[in-house]
Short mmCIF file of C-alpha atoms in Angstrom, two decimals:
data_model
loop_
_atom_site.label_atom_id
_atom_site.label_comp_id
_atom_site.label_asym_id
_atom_site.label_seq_id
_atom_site.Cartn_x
_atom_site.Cartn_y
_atom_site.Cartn_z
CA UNK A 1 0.00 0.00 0.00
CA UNK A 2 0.60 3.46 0.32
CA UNK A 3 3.53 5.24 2.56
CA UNK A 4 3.19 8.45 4.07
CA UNK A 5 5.59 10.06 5.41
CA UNK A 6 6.09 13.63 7.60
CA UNK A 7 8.81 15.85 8.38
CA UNK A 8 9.77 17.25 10.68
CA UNK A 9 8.29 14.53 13.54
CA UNK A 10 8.96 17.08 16.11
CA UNK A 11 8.71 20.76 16.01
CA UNK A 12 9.31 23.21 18.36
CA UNK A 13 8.38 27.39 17.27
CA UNK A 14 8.27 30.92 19.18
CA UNK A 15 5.30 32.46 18.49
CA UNK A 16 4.68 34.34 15.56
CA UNK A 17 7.30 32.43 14.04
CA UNK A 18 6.32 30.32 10.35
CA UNK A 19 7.16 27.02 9.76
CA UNK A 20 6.94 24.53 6.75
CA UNK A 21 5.44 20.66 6.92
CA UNK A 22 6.10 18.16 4.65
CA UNK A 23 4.26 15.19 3.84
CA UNK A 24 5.54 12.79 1.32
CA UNK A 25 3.80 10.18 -0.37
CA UNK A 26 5.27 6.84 -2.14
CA UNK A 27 2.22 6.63 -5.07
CA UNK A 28 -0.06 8.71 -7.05
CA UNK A 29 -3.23 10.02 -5.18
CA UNK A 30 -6.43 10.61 -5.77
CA UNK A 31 -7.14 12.37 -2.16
CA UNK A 32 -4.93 14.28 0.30
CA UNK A 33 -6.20 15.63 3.60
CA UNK A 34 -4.03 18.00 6.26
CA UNK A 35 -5.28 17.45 9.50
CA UNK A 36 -4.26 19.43 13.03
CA UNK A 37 -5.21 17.27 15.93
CA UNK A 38 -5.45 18.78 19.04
CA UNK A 39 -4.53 18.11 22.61
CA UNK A 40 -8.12 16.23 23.50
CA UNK A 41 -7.64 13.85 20.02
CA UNK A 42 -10.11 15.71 17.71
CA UNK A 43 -9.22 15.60 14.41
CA UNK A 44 -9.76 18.93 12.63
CA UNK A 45 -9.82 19.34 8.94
CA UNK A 46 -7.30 21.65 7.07
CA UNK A 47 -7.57 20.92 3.63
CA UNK A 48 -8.37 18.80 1.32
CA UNK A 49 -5.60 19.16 -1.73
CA UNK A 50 -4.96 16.19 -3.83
CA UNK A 51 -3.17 19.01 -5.82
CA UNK A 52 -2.34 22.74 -6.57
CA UNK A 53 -2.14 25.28 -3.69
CA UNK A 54 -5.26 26.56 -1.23
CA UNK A 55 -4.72 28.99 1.78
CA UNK A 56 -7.30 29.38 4.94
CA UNK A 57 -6.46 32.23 6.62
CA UNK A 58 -2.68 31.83 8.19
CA UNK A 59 -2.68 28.67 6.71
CA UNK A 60 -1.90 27.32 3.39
CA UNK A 61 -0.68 24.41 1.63
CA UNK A 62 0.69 22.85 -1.44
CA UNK A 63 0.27 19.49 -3.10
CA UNK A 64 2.70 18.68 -6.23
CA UNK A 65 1.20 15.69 -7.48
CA UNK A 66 3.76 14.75 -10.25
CA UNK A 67 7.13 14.75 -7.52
CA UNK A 68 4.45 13.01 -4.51
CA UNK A 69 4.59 15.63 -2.04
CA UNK A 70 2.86 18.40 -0.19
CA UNK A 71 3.69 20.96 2.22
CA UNK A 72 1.81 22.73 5.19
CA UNK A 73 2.63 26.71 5.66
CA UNK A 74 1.99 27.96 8.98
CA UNK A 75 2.34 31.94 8.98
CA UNK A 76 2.45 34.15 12.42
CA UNK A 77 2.03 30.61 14.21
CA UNK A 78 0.13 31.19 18.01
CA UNK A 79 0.03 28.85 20.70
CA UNK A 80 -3.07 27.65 19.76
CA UNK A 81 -1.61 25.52 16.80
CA UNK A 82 -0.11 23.53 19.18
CA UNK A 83 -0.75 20.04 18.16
CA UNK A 84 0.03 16.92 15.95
CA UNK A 85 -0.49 17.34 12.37
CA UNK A 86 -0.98 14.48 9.79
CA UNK A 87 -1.73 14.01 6.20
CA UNK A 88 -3.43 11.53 4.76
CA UNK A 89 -3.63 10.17 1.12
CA UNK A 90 -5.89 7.69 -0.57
CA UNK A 91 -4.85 5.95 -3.97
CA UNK A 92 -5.86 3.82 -6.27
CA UNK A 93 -9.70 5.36 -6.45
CA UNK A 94 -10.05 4.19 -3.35
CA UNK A 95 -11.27 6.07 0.29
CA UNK A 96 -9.20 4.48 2.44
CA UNK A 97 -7.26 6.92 4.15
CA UNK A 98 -3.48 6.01 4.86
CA UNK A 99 -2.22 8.51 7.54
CA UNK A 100 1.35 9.63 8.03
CA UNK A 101 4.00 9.76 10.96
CA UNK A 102 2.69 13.14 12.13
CA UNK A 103 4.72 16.14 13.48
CA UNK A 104 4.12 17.42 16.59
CA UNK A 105 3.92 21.06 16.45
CA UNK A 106 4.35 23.16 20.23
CA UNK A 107 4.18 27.13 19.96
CA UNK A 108 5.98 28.77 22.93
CA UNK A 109 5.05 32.24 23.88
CA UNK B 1 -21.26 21.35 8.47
CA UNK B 2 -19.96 18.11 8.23
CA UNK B 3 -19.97 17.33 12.17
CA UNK B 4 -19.77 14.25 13.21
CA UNK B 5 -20.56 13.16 16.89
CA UNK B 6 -19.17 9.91 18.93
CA UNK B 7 -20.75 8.43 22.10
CA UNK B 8 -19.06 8.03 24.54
CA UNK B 9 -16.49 10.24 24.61
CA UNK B 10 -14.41 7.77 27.41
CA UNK B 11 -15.58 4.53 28.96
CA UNK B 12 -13.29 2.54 31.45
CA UNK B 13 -14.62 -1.39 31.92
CA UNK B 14 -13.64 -4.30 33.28
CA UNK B 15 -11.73 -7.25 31.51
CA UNK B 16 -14.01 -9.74 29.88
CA UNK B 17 -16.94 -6.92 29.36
CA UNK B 18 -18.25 -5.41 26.42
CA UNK B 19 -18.07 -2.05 25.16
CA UNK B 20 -20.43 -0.15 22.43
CA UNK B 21 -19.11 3.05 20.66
CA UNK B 22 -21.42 5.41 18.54
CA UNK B 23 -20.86 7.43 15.18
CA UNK B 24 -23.32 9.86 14.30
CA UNK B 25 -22.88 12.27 11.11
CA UNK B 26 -25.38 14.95 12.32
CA UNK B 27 -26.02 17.31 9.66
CA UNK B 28 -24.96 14.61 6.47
CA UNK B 29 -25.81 11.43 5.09
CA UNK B 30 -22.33 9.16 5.28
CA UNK B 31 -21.99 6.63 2.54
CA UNK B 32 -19.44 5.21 4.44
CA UNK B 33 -17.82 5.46 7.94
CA UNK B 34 -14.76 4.43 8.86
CA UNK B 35 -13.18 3.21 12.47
CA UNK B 36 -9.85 4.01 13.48
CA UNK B 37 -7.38 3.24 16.60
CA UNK B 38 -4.80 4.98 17.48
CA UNK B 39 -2.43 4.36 20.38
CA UNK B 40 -0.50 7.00 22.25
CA UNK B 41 2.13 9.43 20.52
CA UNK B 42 1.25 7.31 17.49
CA UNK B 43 -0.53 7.81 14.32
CA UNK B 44 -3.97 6.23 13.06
CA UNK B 45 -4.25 2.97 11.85
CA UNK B 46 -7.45 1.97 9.57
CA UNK B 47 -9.32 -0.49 11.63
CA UNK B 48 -12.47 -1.18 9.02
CA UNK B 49 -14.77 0.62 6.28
CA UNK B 50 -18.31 0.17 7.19
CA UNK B 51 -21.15 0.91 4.28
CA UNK B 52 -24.48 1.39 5.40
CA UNK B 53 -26.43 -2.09 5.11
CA UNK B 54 -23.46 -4.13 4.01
CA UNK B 55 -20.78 -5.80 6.04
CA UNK B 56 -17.68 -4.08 7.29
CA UNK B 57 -14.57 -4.51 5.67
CA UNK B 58 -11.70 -5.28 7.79
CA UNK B 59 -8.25 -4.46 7.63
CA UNK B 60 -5.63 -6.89 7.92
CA UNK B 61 -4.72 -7.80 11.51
CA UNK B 62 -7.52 -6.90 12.88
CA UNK B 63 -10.67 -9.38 14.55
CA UNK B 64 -13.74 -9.25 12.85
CA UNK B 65 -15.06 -11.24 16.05
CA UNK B 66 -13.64 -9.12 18.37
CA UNK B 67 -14.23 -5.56 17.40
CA UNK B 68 -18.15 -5.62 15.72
CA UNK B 69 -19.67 -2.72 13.47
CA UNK B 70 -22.88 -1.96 12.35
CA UNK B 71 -23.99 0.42 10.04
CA UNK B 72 -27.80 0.40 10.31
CA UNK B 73 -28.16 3.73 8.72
CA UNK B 74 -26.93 6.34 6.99
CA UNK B 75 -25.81 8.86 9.59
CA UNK B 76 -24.88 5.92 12.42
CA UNK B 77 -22.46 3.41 13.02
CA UNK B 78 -21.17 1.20 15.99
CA UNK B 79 -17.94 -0.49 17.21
CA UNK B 80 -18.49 -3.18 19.41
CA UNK B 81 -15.67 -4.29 21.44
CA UNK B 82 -16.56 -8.09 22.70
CA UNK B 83 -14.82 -9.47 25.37
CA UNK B 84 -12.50 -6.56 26.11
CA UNK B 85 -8.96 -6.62 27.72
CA UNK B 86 -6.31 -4.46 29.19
CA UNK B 87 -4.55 -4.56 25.60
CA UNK B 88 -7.70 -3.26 23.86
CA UNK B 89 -6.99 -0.03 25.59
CA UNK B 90 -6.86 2.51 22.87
CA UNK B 91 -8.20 5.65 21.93
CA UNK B 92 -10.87 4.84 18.72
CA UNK B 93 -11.74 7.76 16.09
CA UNK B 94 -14.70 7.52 13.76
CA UNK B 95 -15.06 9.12 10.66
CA UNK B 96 -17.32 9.27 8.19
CA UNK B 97 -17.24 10.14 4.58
CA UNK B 98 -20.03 11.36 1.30
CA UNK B 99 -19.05 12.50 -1.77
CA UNK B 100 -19.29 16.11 -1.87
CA UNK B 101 -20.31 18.68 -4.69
CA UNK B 102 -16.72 18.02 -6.08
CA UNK B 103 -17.57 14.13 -5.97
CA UNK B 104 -14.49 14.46 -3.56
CA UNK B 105 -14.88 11.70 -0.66
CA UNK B 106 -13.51 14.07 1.77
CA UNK B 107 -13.61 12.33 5.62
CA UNK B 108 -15.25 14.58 8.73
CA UNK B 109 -14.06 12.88 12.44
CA UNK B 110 -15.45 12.51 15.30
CA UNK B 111 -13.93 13.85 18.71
CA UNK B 112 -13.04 10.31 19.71
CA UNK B 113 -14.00 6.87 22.74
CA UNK B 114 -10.82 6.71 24.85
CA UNK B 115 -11.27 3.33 26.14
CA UNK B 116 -9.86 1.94 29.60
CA UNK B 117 -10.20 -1.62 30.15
CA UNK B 118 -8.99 -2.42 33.66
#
């Protein structure tokens, strides 16, 4: 099946600082998900990019398809994005989900 | 939109009990729902895909005996643990999934069952 993998696994910011994710992916998708889970385990949903680029507020991300990889901006992070933060990719037509390593993300004051 | 709600949110039982875990899509009908498990400072792993009046699918590894779903409708789902033990001691994530406007099969997650089996 599918790997996923994330990078960095651990990441450690000041506030207001940005930061990058990465997520690569060993096959062609046909879904890609960026989720931010927070301390109590729920799941939140980011985006949904199996390609090109979409941006939610200070957030933003990028899926290149062709080179199986996508990448998470955080801008002006706060301590509030504290958290894990996985992607997740489905291939083959499928919608089975195959979740990363996850990095987790702390934002210091 | 696109909540989905799971019931309870933590249950601690005894070994040898059963346990029942709810997944409700509240405002959208789910085509499919999907259980997950994931064990401390680790990611998810894909327990079973559930379609509403058909039998789960199971991934490999895990008990089809042991860890029973039910998808009786189209906004609910259930995860039976039979016969639980310390080991089944896991936090367990719903999700469920439609296809959207985009025919995108996007998934929505519930908050979570941590489960405690002492």
């Amino acid at each position: 099946g599918i790997q996923v993998e994330q990078s960095p696994p651990d990441l450690i910011l000041q506030e207001g600082a940005n930061s990058t994710l990465r997520c690569n992916f060993s096959d062609s998708v046909n879904n890609l998900q960026w989720f931010h889970q927070n301390p109590w385990g729920q799941l939140i949903n980011l985006f949904y990019i199996p390609s090109g680029t979409k941006q939610n507020g200070r957030l933003s991300a990028t899926t290149v398809a062709t080179e199986r990889y996508s990448l998470l901006y955080i801008s002006s992070s706060q301590t509030t994005d504290s958290g894990v933060y996985f992607c997740a990719a489905t291939t083959g037509g499928g919608n089975k989900l195959t979740f990363g390593t996850g990095t987790q993300l702390k934002v210091e004051l | 939109g696109a909540v989905v709600s799971q019931h309870p949110s933590w249950v601690i039982c005894k070994s040898g009990t059963s346990v029942k875990i709810e997944c409700r899509s509240l405002d959208f009908q789910a085509t499919t729902m999907f259980w997950y498990r994931q064990f401390p400072k680790q990611s998810l792993m894909l327990m079973a895909t559930s379609n509403e009046g058909s039998k789960a699918t199971y991934e490999q590894g895990v008990e089809k005996d042991k860890f029973l779903i039910n998808h009786a409708s189209l906004t609910l789902s259930t995860l039976t643990v039979t016969s639980a033990h310390p080991e089944d001691s896991s936090f367990y994530i719903c999700s469920a999934s439609t296809s959207g406007s985009r025919g995108t099969w996007e998934q929505y997650f519930g908050p979570g069952t941590r489960l405690t089996v002492t």
